[in-house]
Amino acid sequence: MSDDPTKELFGIRGYRERYGVNDRFPERGRAEDEVLAELREMAVAEDNFWQTGRCSGSLYRGNMEHYGFLNRAAALYSHVNALQRDICPSATRFESEIIAMTLDMMHGSAVDGEPCGAVTTGGTDSIMSAVLAHRERARRRSDSRSHQMILPLTAHPAFEKAAHLFGIDVIAAPVDEHTTLVDVDFVREHITPDTILLVGSAGNYPYGTIDPIEQLSDLAVEHDIGLHVDGCLGGFILPWGEALGYEIPTFDFRLPGVTSISADTHKYGYGLKGTSVVLYRDKELREGQYFVSEMWKGGKYFSPGLAGSRPVGLLAATWASMVSLGREGYLELARAIFETSFAMQAEVAKHDALRMMGDPTFCFSFTSDEFDIYHVNDAMRPKGWRFNGQQYPNAIHMCVTGPQTQPGVVDDFGRDLAEAVAYAHSKAGEPAKSSAIYGGMPDESAEAQEFLRQTLVRLIDRMHDL
Ligand SMILES: *Cc1c(COP(=O)(O)O)cnc(C)c1O
Protein backbone atom coordinates (compact mmCIF):
# COMPACT_ATOMS: atom_id res chain seq x y z
CA MET A 1 0.00 0.00 0.00
CA SER A 2 1.35 3.42 -0.88
CA ASP A 3 1.23 6.27 1.62
CA ASP A 4 -1.72 7.66 -0.30
CA PRO A 5 -4.60 5.29 0.48
CA THR A 6 -6.78 6.82 -2.22
CA LYS A 7 -4.35 5.85 -4.98
CA GLU A 8 -5.65 2.34 -5.52
CA LEU A 9 -9.31 3.26 -5.57
CA PHE A 10 -10.00 5.28 -8.71
CA GLY A 11 -6.69 4.90 -10.53
CA ILE A 12 -6.91 3.61 -14.07
CA ARG A 13 -5.19 0.48 -12.75
CA GLY A 14 -4.46 -2.09 -15.44
CA TYR A 15 -5.64 0.11 -18.28
CA ARG A 16 -2.42 2.11 -18.35
CA GLU A 17 -0.34 -1.00 -19.05
CA ARG A 18 -2.89 -2.48 -21.40
CA TYR A 19 -3.75 0.49 -23.57
CA GLY A 20 -1.17 3.17 -22.86
CA VAL A 21 -2.22 6.68 -21.84
CA ASN A 22 -3.54 9.66 -23.81
CA ASP A 23 -1.64 12.24 -21.84
CA ARG A 24 -1.99 14.70 -24.73
CA PHE A 25 -4.13 15.14 -27.80
CA PRO A 26 -3.36 12.26 -30.23
CA GLU A 27 -1.87 13.52 -33.50
CA ARG A 28 -3.57 10.95 -35.67
CA GLY A 29 -6.97 9.35 -35.38
CA ARG A 30 -7.46 5.63 -34.84
CA ALA A 31 -9.62 3.20 -36.76
CA GLU A 32 -13.19 3.17 -35.49
CA ASP A 33 -13.23 -0.64 -35.20
CA GLU A 34 -10.17 -0.54 -33.03
CA VAL A 35 -11.65 2.19 -30.80
CA LEU A 36 -14.90 0.27 -30.43
CA ALA A 37 -13.08 -2.98 -29.65
CA GLU A 38 -11.16 -1.27 -26.89
CA LEU A 39 -14.31 0.29 -25.44
CA ARG A 40 -16.07 -3.06 -25.58
CA GLU A 41 -13.24 -4.83 -23.75
CA MET A 42 -13.41 -2.45 -20.80
CA ALA A 43 -17.23 -2.37 -20.72
CA VAL A 44 -17.58 -6.16 -20.79
CA ALA A 45 -15.03 -6.59 -18.00
CA GLU A 46 -16.76 -3.96 -15.87
CA ASP A 47 -20.26 -5.34 -16.57
CA ASN A 48 -19.10 -8.79 -15.45
CA PHE A 49 -18.68 -7.38 -11.96
CA TRP A 50 -22.32 -6.41 -11.34
CA GLN A 51 -23.94 -9.08 -13.49
CA THR A 52 -23.27 -11.55 -10.67
CA GLY A 53 -26.05 -9.81 -8.70
CA ARG A 54 -23.68 -8.99 -5.85
CA CYS A 55 -23.57 -5.24 -6.33
CA SER A 56 -26.07 -3.06 -4.44
CA GLY A 57 -28.10 -0.50 -6.42
CA SER A 58 -26.62 1.38 -9.37
CA LEU A 59 -27.65 -0.98 -12.20
CA TYR A 60 -31.40 -1.00 -11.70
CA ARG A 61 -32.74 -3.01 -14.62
CA GLY A 62 -29.49 -4.88 -15.06
CA ASN A 63 -30.61 -6.56 -18.27
CA MET A 64 -28.47 -6.14 -21.38
CA GLU A 65 -31.36 -6.66 -23.83
CA HIS A 66 -33.26 -3.82 -22.15
CA TYR A 67 -30.18 -1.58 -22.25
CA GLY A 68 -29.62 -2.54 -25.90
CA PHE A 69 -33.19 -1.50 -26.72
CA LEU A 70 -32.75 1.85 -24.90
CA ASN A 71 -29.46 2.44 -26.68
CA ARG A 72 -31.15 1.92 -30.04
CA ALA A 73 -33.84 4.43 -29.03
CA ALA A 74 -31.21 6.91 -27.81
CA ALA A 75 -29.06 6.48 -30.91
CA LEU A 76 -31.82 7.90 -33.12
CA TYR A 77 -31.69 11.20 -31.22
CA SER A 78 -28.41 11.37 -29.32
CA HIS A 79 -27.03 14.11 -31.59
CA VAL A 80 -30.06 16.38 -31.05
CA ASN A 81 -30.33 19.17 -28.47
CA ALA A 82 -33.55 19.55 -26.49
CA LEU A 83 -32.82 23.26 -26.02
CA GLN A 84 -33.40 23.85 -29.76
CA ARG A 85 -36.96 22.69 -29.52
CA ASP A 86 -38.18 24.14 -32.82
CA ILE A 87 -36.24 21.52 -34.79
CA CYS A 88 -37.24 18.59 -32.57
CA PRO A 89 -40.93 18.51 -31.64
CA SER A 90 -40.25 14.87 -30.71
CA ALA A 91 -38.50 16.16 -27.58
CA THR A 92 -41.69 17.93 -26.53
CA ARG A 93 -43.62 14.73 -27.04
CA PHE A 94 -41.12 12.66 -25.01
CA GLU A 95 -40.78 15.16 -22.18
CA SER A 96 -44.48 15.98 -21.78
CA GLU A 97 -45.44 12.31 -21.84
CA ILE A 98 -42.71 11.30 -19.37
CA ILE A 99 -44.05 14.00 -17.02
CA ALA A 100 -47.68 12.96 -17.56
CA MET A 101 -46.92 9.27 -16.89
CA THR A 102 -44.93 10.12 -13.76
CA LEU A 103 -47.72 12.42 -12.52
CA ASP A 104 -50.22 9.62 -13.10
CA MET A 105 -48.08 7.26 -10.99
CA MET A 106 -47.86 9.92 -8.23
CA HIS A 107 -51.62 10.61 -8.20
CA GLY A 108 -51.40 14.05 -9.76
CA SER A 109 -55.14 13.59 -10.38
CA ALA A 110 -55.70 14.23 -6.65
CA VAL A 111 -54.58 17.84 -7.15
CA ASP A 112 -57.20 20.52 -7.83
CA GLY A 113 -55.02 22.87 -9.84
CA GLU A 114 -52.51 22.11 -12.55
CA PRO A 115 -49.86 19.66 -11.35
CA CYS A 116 -46.84 19.68 -13.65
CA GLY A 117 -43.16 18.79 -13.86
CA ALA A 118 -39.88 18.81 -15.74
CA VAL A 119 -37.34 16.26 -16.87
CA THR A 120 -33.90 16.94 -15.44
CA THR A 121 -30.42 15.47 -15.76
CA GLY A 122 -30.60 13.39 -12.57
CA GLY A 123 -31.81 13.28 -8.99
CA THR A 124 -29.49 16.02 -7.80
CA ASP A 125 -30.78 18.30 -10.57
CA SER A 126 -34.41 17.50 -9.65
CA ILE A 127 -33.76 18.29 -5.99
CA MET A 128 -31.83 21.48 -6.72
CA SER A 129 -34.61 22.60 -9.08
CA ALA A 130 -37.28 22.02 -6.42
CA VAL A 131 -35.29 23.83 -3.74
CA LEU A 132 -34.73 26.77 -6.11
CA ALA A 133 -38.42 26.83 -7.03
CA HIS A 134 -39.40 27.03 -3.36
CA ARG A 135 -36.88 29.80 -2.72
CA GLU A 136 -38.23 31.78 -5.67
CA ARG A 137 -41.77 31.33 -4.35
CA ALA A 138 -40.66 32.61 -0.94
CA ARG A 139 -39.02 35.63 -2.64
CA ARG A 140 -42.21 36.40 -4.50
CA ARG A 141 -44.18 36.25 -1.28
CA SER A 142 -41.89 38.34 0.90
CA ASP A 143 -38.92 40.72 0.75
CA SER A 144 -37.01 38.63 3.29
CA ARG A 145 -33.77 37.18 1.95
CA SER A 146 -33.34 34.88 4.91
CA HIS A 147 -34.46 31.34 4.12
CA GLN A 148 -34.23 28.09 5.96
CA MET A 149 -35.11 24.45 5.27
CA ILE A 150 -35.39 21.45 7.56
CA LEU A 151 -33.68 18.26 6.44
CA PRO A 152 -33.75 14.83 8.05
CA LEU A 153 -30.20 13.51 8.56
CA THR A 154 -31.17 10.74 6.12
CA ALA A 155 -31.98 13.22 3.31
CA HIS A 156 -29.70 13.07 0.28
CA PRO A 157 -26.73 15.50 0.24
CA ALA A 158 -28.20 17.10 -2.91
CA PHE A 159 -30.40 19.19 -0.57
CA GLU A 160 -27.33 20.44 1.27
CA LYS A 161 -25.71 21.15 -2.08
CA ALA A 162 -28.78 23.15 -3.16
CA ALA A 163 -28.78 25.06 0.14
CA HIS A 164 -25.08 25.82 -0.38
CA LEU A 165 -25.66 27.10 -3.92
CA PHE A 166 -28.88 29.01 -3.30
CA GLY A 167 -28.04 30.58 0.05
CA ILE A 168 -30.46 28.71 2.27
CA ASP A 169 -29.77 27.74 5.89
CA VAL A 170 -30.10 24.08 6.78
CA ILE A 171 -31.57 22.76 9.99
CA ALA A 172 -30.63 19.08 10.34
CA ALA A 173 -33.41 17.07 11.95
CA PRO A 174 -32.44 13.91 13.86
CA VAL A 175 -33.90 10.53 12.97
CA ASP A 176 -34.99 7.82 15.38
CA GLU A 177 -32.19 5.35 16.04
CA HIS A 178 -34.46 2.34 15.57
CA THR A 179 -37.17 3.37 13.11
CA THR A 180 -34.68 5.62 11.19
CA LEU A 181 -37.58 8.05 10.56
CA VAL A 182 -37.34 11.81 11.02
CA ASP A 183 -38.31 13.24 14.41
CA VAL A 184 -41.48 15.14 13.48
CA ASP A 185 -41.60 16.93 16.87
CA PHE A 186 -38.14 18.32 16.18
CA VAL A 187 -39.29 19.50 12.75
CA ARG A 188 -42.40 21.13 14.22
CA GLU A 189 -40.38 22.93 16.90
CA HIS A 190 -37.88 24.29 14.38
CA ILE A 191 -40.28 25.85 11.90
CA THR A 192 -39.76 29.64 11.91
CA PRO A 193 -41.01 32.48 9.68
CA ASP A 194 -37.86 31.84 7.56
CA THR A 195 -38.71 28.20 6.90
CA ILE A 196 -39.53 27.72 3.24
CA LEU A 197 -39.28 23.95 2.85
CA LEU A 198 -39.60 20.67 4.73
CA VAL A 199 -38.11 17.50 3.30
CA GLY A 200 -39.02 13.86 3.63
CA SER A 201 -37.78 10.83 1.70
CA ALA A 202 -39.66 7.94 0.14
CA GLY A 203 -37.43 6.13 0.67
CA ASN A 204 -34.21 7.54 1.93
CA TYR A 205 -30.93 6.30 0.49
CA PRO A 206 -29.24 5.07 3.70
CA TYR A 207 -32.02 2.78 4.95
CA GLY A 208 -34.66 2.71 2.21
CA THR A 209 -37.27 3.67 4.81
CA ILE A 210 -40.11 6.16 4.27
CA ASP A 211 -40.39 9.26 6.45
CA PRO A 212 -43.78 10.10 8.05
CA ILE A 213 -44.82 12.12 5.01
CA GLU A 214 -48.44 12.42 6.15
CA GLN A 215 -47.38 14.21 9.36
CA LEU A 216 -44.93 16.42 7.45
CA SER A 217 -47.72 17.22 5.02
CA ASP A 218 -49.95 18.38 7.90
CA LEU A 219 -47.16 20.67 9.12
CA ALA A 220 -46.62 22.07 5.62
CA VAL A 221 -50.33 22.83 5.23
CA GLU A 222 -50.58 24.35 8.71
CA HIS A 223 -47.64 26.72 8.07
CA ASP A 224 -48.26 27.23 4.34
CA ILE A 225 -44.72 26.15 3.44
CA GLY A 226 -43.32 23.66 0.93
CA LEU A 227 -42.80 19.92 1.40
CA HIS A 228 -40.53 18.13 -1.02
CA VAL A 229 -40.80 14.36 -1.10
CA ASP A 230 -37.57 12.83 -2.32
CA GLY A 231 -38.64 9.83 -4.34
CA CYS A 232 -35.43 9.79 -6.38
CA LEU A 233 -34.77 6.24 -5.21
CA GLY A 234 -38.23 4.93 -4.34
CA GLY A 235 -40.41 6.98 -6.68
CA PHE A 236 -40.47 4.45 -9.50
CA ILE A 237 -40.82 1.35 -7.32
CA LEU A 238 -42.86 2.15 -4.20
CA PRO A 239 -46.07 2.96 -6.14
CA TRP A 240 -45.90 -0.50 -7.73
CA GLY A 241 -45.23 -2.00 -4.31
CA GLU A 242 -48.41 -0.35 -3.05
CA ALA A 243 -50.35 -1.75 -6.01
CA LEU A 244 -48.92 -5.20 -5.24
CA GLY A 245 -50.32 -4.98 -1.71
CA TYR A 246 -47.16 -4.23 0.26
CA GLU A 247 -47.56 -1.88 3.19
CA ILE A 248 -46.38 1.40 1.71
CA PRO A 249 -47.53 4.58 3.48
CA THR A 250 -48.96 7.28 1.20
CA PHE A 251 -46.31 9.80 0.20
CA ASP A 252 -47.47 11.42 -3.05
CA PHE A 253 -49.86 14.18 -4.21
CA ARG A 254 -52.76 12.51 -2.39
CA LEU A 255 -51.34 14.34 0.63
CA PRO A 256 -52.32 18.03 0.41
CA GLY A 257 -49.05 19.38 1.83
CA VAL A 258 -46.78 17.74 -0.75
CA THR A 259 -45.67 20.54 -3.08
CA SER A 260 -42.96 18.76 -5.08
CA ILE A 261 -41.67 15.23 -5.70
CA SER A 262 -38.48 13.96 -7.32
CA ALA A 263 -38.38 10.53 -8.97
CA ASP A 264 -35.39 9.20 -10.89
CA THR A 265 -36.07 7.64 -14.25
CA HIS A 266 -32.42 6.57 -14.30
CA LYS A 267 -33.00 4.41 -11.22
CA TYR A 268 -36.17 2.27 -11.02
CA GLY A 269 -37.57 4.01 -14.12
CA TYR A 270 -35.03 1.69 -15.84
CA GLY A 271 -33.88 4.45 -18.21
CA LEU A 272 -30.32 5.25 -19.22
CA LYS A 273 -28.20 7.30 -16.83
CA GLY A 274 -28.81 11.03 -16.94
CA THR A 275 -32.52 11.65 -16.41
CA SER A 276 -34.92 12.26 -13.54
CA VAL A 277 -38.32 13.89 -13.10
CA VAL A 278 -39.29 16.71 -10.75
CA LEU A 279 -43.02 17.20 -10.20
CA TYR A 280 -44.80 20.27 -8.81
CA ARG A 281 -48.22 20.71 -7.30
CA ASP A 282 -48.79 23.85 -9.39
CA LYS A 283 -47.34 25.76 -12.31
CA GLU A 284 -46.55 28.86 -10.29
CA LEU A 285 -44.06 26.81 -8.31
CA ARG A 286 -42.46 25.30 -11.42
CA GLU A 287 -41.88 28.74 -12.89
CA GLY A 288 -39.28 29.31 -10.19
CA GLN A 289 -36.90 26.88 -11.91
CA TYR A 290 -37.20 28.64 -15.28
CA PHE A 291 -34.53 31.09 -16.38
CA VAL A 292 -34.93 33.96 -18.81
CA SER A 293 -32.30 36.41 -20.06
CA GLU A 294 -33.16 39.32 -22.28
CA MET A 295 -29.89 41.26 -22.55
CA TRP A 296 -27.70 38.75 -24.33
CA LYS A 297 -26.39 39.49 -27.85
CA GLY A 298 -27.14 35.87 -28.66
CA GLY A 299 -30.85 36.59 -28.53
CA LYS A 300 -33.55 36.16 -25.92
CA TYR A 301 -32.54 33.12 -23.94
CA PHE A 302 -34.59 30.85 -21.78
CA SER A 303 -34.01 27.46 -20.25
CA PRO A 304 -36.56 25.39 -18.37
CA GLY A 305 -34.09 24.35 -15.68
CA LEU A 306 -30.52 24.42 -14.44
CA ALA A 307 -29.07 22.70 -17.51
CA GLY A 308 -28.61 24.40 -20.86
CA SER A 309 -28.29 21.90 -23.69
CA ARG A 310 -29.89 18.55 -22.94
CA PRO A 311 -29.72 15.35 -25.00
CA VAL A 312 -32.93 14.32 -26.76
CA GLY A 313 -31.42 10.82 -26.93
CA LEU A 314 -31.86 10.37 -23.19
CA LEU A 315 -35.45 11.68 -23.34
CA ALA A 316 -36.17 9.17 -26.11
CA ALA A 317 -34.63 6.30 -24.14
CA THR A 318 -36.53 7.23 -20.96
CA TRP A 319 -39.79 7.47 -22.86
CA ALA A 320 -39.01 4.15 -24.60
CA SER A 321 -38.38 2.47 -21.24
CA MET A 322 -41.71 3.67 -19.83
CA VAL A 323 -43.92 2.87 -22.79
CA SER A 324 -42.25 -0.45 -23.59
CA LEU A 325 -42.76 -1.76 -20.06
CA GLY A 326 -46.06 -0.12 -19.20
CA ARG A 327 -47.77 -0.55 -15.85
CA GLU A 328 -47.67 -4.34 -16.23
CA GLY A 329 -43.96 -4.45 -16.90
CA TYR A 330 -43.11 -2.22 -13.93
CA LEU A 331 -45.38 -4.25 -11.65
CA GLU A 332 -43.75 -7.51 -12.68
CA LEU A 333 -40.23 -6.20 -12.16
CA ALA A 334 -41.24 -4.67 -8.82
CA ARG A 335 -42.76 -7.94 -7.65
CA ALA A 336 -39.46 -9.79 -8.25
CA ILE A 337 -37.47 -7.05 -6.51
CA PHE A 338 -39.74 -6.90 -3.43
CA GLU A 339 -39.77 -10.71 -3.13
CA THR A 340 -35.99 -10.89 -3.45
CA SER A 341 -35.46 -8.11 -0.93
CA PHE A 342 -37.70 -9.74 1.67
CA ALA A 343 -35.94 -13.10 1.08
CA MET A 344 -32.55 -11.42 1.63
CA GLN A 345 -33.89 -9.67 4.74
CA ALA A 346 -34.96 -13.09 6.06
CA GLU A 347 -31.32 -14.22 5.71
CA VAL A 348 -30.22 -11.22 7.79
CA ALA A 349 -32.90 -12.00 10.41
CA LYS A 350 -31.37 -15.47 10.94
CA HIS A 351 -28.49 -13.84 12.80
CA ASP A 352 -29.13 -12.53 16.32
CA ALA A 353 -26.01 -10.40 16.04
CA LEU A 354 -27.46 -8.43 13.12
CA ARG A 355 -30.06 -5.69 13.47
CA MET A 356 -32.20 -4.33 10.64
CA MET A 357 -32.38 -0.53 10.47
CA GLY A 358 -36.07 0.33 10.66
CA ASP A 359 -38.77 -1.38 8.63
CA PRO A 360 -37.53 -1.39 5.04
CA THR A 361 -38.88 -2.81 1.77
CA PHE A 362 -36.86 -2.90 -1.48
CA CYS A 363 -33.67 -1.46 0.02
CA PHE A 364 -32.50 -2.59 3.45
CA SER A 365 -29.68 -1.70 5.80
CA PHE A 366 -28.35 -3.63 8.76
CA THR A 367 -25.95 -3.08 11.61
CA SER A 368 -24.71 -5.00 14.63
CA ASP A 369 -24.64 -4.19 18.32
CA GLU A 370 -22.01 -6.92 18.88
CA PHE A 371 -19.28 -6.01 16.38
CA ASP A 372 -18.41 -3.40 13.78
CA ILE A 373 -20.58 -4.32 10.78
CA TYR A 374 -17.66 -3.43 8.51
CA HIS A 375 -16.10 -6.74 9.51
CA VAL A 376 -19.02 -8.33 7.66
CA ASN A 377 -18.29 -6.03 4.73
CA ASP A 378 -14.59 -7.02 4.87
CA ALA A 379 -15.52 -10.70 4.58
CA MET A 380 -18.15 -10.20 1.87
CA ARG A 381 -15.99 -8.03 -0.39
CA PRO A 382 -13.53 -10.70 -1.51
CA LYS A 383 -16.55 -12.82 -2.46
CA GLY A 384 -17.59 -10.08 -4.89
CA TRP A 385 -20.30 -8.41 -2.77
CA ARG A 386 -20.44 -4.64 -2.97
CA PHE A 387 -22.70 -3.02 -0.39
CA ASN A 388 -23.11 0.69 0.30
CA GLY A 389 -21.97 1.96 3.66
CA GLN A 390 -23.71 4.09 6.27
CA GLN A 391 -22.28 5.92 9.25
CA TYR A 392 -23.56 7.06 12.69
CA PRO A 393 -24.09 4.17 13.30
CA ASN A 394 -22.00 2.05 10.94
CA ALA A 395 -24.31 -0.05 8.79
CA ILE A 396 -24.33 -1.54 5.29
CA HIS A 397 -27.14 -1.60 2.80
CA MET A 398 -28.29 -3.65 -0.14
CA CYS A 399 -30.51 -1.82 -2.58
CA VAL A 400 -32.15 -4.69 -4.44
CA THR A 401 -32.32 -4.32 -8.23
CA GLY A 402 -32.84 -6.56 -11.25
CA PRO A 403 -29.53 -8.46 -10.99
CA GLN A 404 -30.32 -9.74 -7.47
CA THR A 405 -33.54 -11.34 -8.73
CA GLN A 406 -31.59 -13.93 -10.75
CA PRO A 407 -31.86 -17.50 -9.43
CA GLY A 408 -29.27 -18.40 -6.81
CA VAL A 409 -28.32 -14.90 -5.64
CA VAL A 410 -30.40 -15.03 -2.42
CA ASP A 411 -28.94 -18.45 -1.52
CA ASP A 412 -25.39 -17.22 -2.16
CA PHE A 413 -26.14 -14.17 -0.02
CA GLY A 414 -27.36 -16.33 2.87
CA ARG A 415 -24.34 -18.64 2.73
CA ASP A 416 -21.75 -15.86 2.37
CA LEU A 417 -23.44 -13.77 5.07
CA ALA A 418 -23.29 -16.67 7.58
CA GLU A 419 -19.55 -17.01 6.94
CA ALA A 420 -19.07 -13.25 7.20
CA VAL A 421 -20.94 -13.10 10.52
CA ALA A 422 -18.68 -15.87 11.91
CA TYR A 423 -15.65 -13.89 10.71
CA ALA A 424 -17.01 -10.70 12.31
CA HIS A 425 -17.51 -12.47 15.65
CA SER A 426 -13.87 -13.58 15.50
CA LYS A 427 -12.76 -9.98 14.88
CA ALA A 428 -15.06 -8.29 17.42
CA GLY A 429 -13.22 -5.51 19.22
CA GLU A 430 -10.68 -5.05 16.42
CA PRO A 431 -10.97 -2.21 13.90
CA ALA A 432 -12.46 -3.25 10.57
CA LYS A 433 -10.54 -2.70 7.33
CA SER A 434 -13.27 -0.91 5.42
CA SER A 435 -14.36 1.47 8.18
CA ALA A 436 -11.90 4.22 7.29
CA ILE A 437 -13.52 4.71 3.90
CA TYR A 438 -17.13 3.86 4.54
CA GLY A 439 -17.58 4.41 8.25
CA GLY A 440 -17.44 7.39 10.51
CA MET A 441 -14.23 8.90 11.74
CA PRO A 442 -13.47 7.53 15.20
CA ASP A 443 -12.72 10.97 16.54
CA GLU A 444 -14.39 14.18 15.50
CA SER A 445 -11.66 16.64 16.41
CA ALA A 446 -11.07 19.54 14.03
CA GLU A 447 -7.85 17.86 12.84
CA ALA A 448 -9.68 14.62 12.16
CA GLN A 449 -12.36 16.48 10.21
CA GLU A 450 -9.71 18.32 8.20
CA PHE A 451 -7.88 15.04 7.52
CA LEU A 452 -11.14 13.48 6.34
CA ARG A 453 -11.86 16.44 4.07
CA GLN A 454 -8.37 16.30 2.58
CA THR A 455 -8.71 12.55 2.02
CA LEU A 456 -12.02 13.05 0.24
CA VAL A 457 -10.61 15.87 -1.88
CA ARG A 458 -7.72 13.58 -2.89
CA LEU A 459 -10.25 10.88 -3.72
CA ILE A 460 -12.06 13.27 -6.06
CA ASP A 461 -8.72 14.35 -7.59
CA ARG A 462 -8.07 10.66 -8.30
CA MET A 463 -11.12 10.52 -10.51
CA HIS A 464 -9.61 13.14 -12.81
CA ASP A 465 -5.91 12.38 -12.69
CA LEU A 466 -4.07 10.02 -15.06
C1 LIG B 1 -29.83 8.80 -6.02
C2 LIG B 1 -30.54 9.63 -5.05
C3 LIG B 1 -30.57 11.02 -5.17
C4 LIG B 1 -29.71 11.82 -6.12
O1 LIG B 1 -29.72 11.37 -7.37
P1 LIG B 1 -28.54 11.49 -8.43
O2 LIG B 1 -29.24 10.94 -9.59
O3 LIG B 1 -27.39 10.67 -7.95
O4 LIG B 1 -28.17 12.90 -8.60
C5 LIG B 1 -31.36 11.71 -4.29
N1 LIG B 1 -32.05 11.10 -3.34
C6 LIG B 1 -32.04 9.76 -3.17
C7 LIG B 1 -32.83 9.14 -2.07
C8 LIG B 1 -31.26 8.99 -4.01
O5 LIG B 1 -31.20 7.67 -3.85
mmCIF file of C-alpha atoms in Angstrom, residues 56 152-156 173-182 201-211 233-234 238 341 345 355-367 373-374 388-400:
data_model
loop_
_atom_site.group_PDB
_atom_site.id
_atom_site.type_symbol
_atom_site.label_atom_id
_atom_site.label_comp_id
_atom_site.label_asym_id
_atom_site.label_seq_id
_atom_site.Cartn_x
_atom_site.Cartn_y
_atom_site.Cartn_z
ATOM 1 C CA SER A 56 -26.072 -3.056 -4.437
ATOM 2 C CA PRO A 152 -33.749 14.830 8.052
ATOM 3 C CA LEU A 153 -30.195 13.508 8.558
ATOM 4 C CA THR A 154 -31.169 10.738 6.123
ATOM 5 C CA ALA A 155 -31.981 13.215 3.310
ATOM 6 C CA HIS A 156 -29.699 13.071 0.279
ATOM 7 C CA ALA A 173 -33.412 17.067 11.946
ATOM 8 C CA PRO A 174 -32.436 13.906 13.860
ATOM 9 C CA VAL A 175 -33.904 10.533 12.973
ATOM 10 C CA ASP A 176 -34.992 7.816 15.383
ATOM 11 C CA GLU A 177 -32.186 5.351 16.039
ATOM 12 C CA HIS A 178 -34.462 2.339 15.570
ATOM 13 C CA THR A 179 -37.174 3.367 13.108
ATOM 14 C CA THR A 180 -34.684 5.623 11.187
ATOM 15 C CA LEU A 181 -37.578 8.051 10.555
ATOM 16 C CA VAL A 182 -37.342 11.806 11.025
ATOM 17 C CA SER A 201 -37.777 10.835 1.695
ATOM 18 C CA ALA A 202 -39.656 7.936 0.140
ATOM 19 C CA GLY A 203 -37.431 6.129 0.675
ATOM 20 C CA ASN A 204 -34.210 7.542 1.935
ATOM 21 C CA TYR A 205 -30.932 6.304 0.495
ATOM 22 C CA PRO A 206 -29.236 5.071 3.697
ATOM 23 C CA TYR A 207 -32.020 2.783 4.949
ATOM 24 C CA GLY A 208 -34.659 2.706 2.214
ATOM 25 C CA THR A 209 -37.269 3.668 4.810
ATOM 26 C CA ILE A 210 -40.108 6.162 4.268
ATOM 27 C CA ASP A 211 -40.386 9.264 6.455
ATOM 28 C CA LEU A 233 -34.772 6.238 -5.212
ATOM 29 C CA GLY A 234 -38.228 4.930 -4.345
ATOM 30 C CA LEU A 238 -42.864 2.146 -4.200
ATOM 31 C CA SER A 341 -35.456 -8.107 -0.928
ATOM 32 C CA GLN A 345 -33.894 -9.667 4.737
ATOM 33 C CA ARG A 355 -30.060 -5.695 13.473
ATOM 34 C CA MET A 356 -32.200 -4.327 10.644
ATOM 35 C CA MET A 357 -32.383 -0.528 10.467
ATOM 36 C CA GLY A 358 -36.070 0.325 10.659
ATOM 37 C CA ASP A 359 -38.767 -1.376 8.634
ATOM 38 C CA PRO A 360 -37.531 -1.389 5.038
ATOM 39 C CA THR A 361 -38.877 -2.809 1.769
ATOM 40 C CA PHE A 362 -36.865 -2.901 -1.478
ATOM 41 C CA CYS A 363 -33.665 -1.462 0.024
ATOM 42 C CA PHE A 364 -32.499 -2.592 3.452
ATOM 43 C CA SER A 365 -29.677 -1.698 5.799
ATOM 44 C CA PHE A 366 -28.353 -3.634 8.760
ATOM 45 C CA THR A 367 -25.954 -3.083 11.608
ATOM 46 C CA ILE A 373 -20.576 -4.320 10.783
ATOM 47 C CA TYR A 374 -17.664 -3.426 8.513
ATOM 48 C CA ASN A 388 -23.112 0.690 0.297
ATOM 49 C CA GLY A 389 -21.973 1.956 3.659
ATOM 50 C CA GLN A 390 -23.710 4.088 6.271
ATOM 51 C CA GLN A 391 -22.280 5.920 9.255
ATOM 52 C CA TYR A 392 -23.562 7.056 12.690
ATOM 53 C CA PRO A 393 -24.089 4.167 13.303
ATOM 54 C CA ASN A 394 -21.998 2.049 10.936
ATOM 55 C CA ALA A 395 -24.309 -0.053 8.792
ATOM 56 C CA ILE A 396 -24.326 -1.538 5.289
ATOM 57 C CA HIS A 397 -27.141 -1.602 2.796
ATOM 58 C CA MET A 398 -28.288 -3.654 -0.142
ATOM 59 C CA CYS A 399 -30.509 -1.823 -2.580
ATOM 60 C CA VAL A 400 -32.150 -4.688 -4.439
#
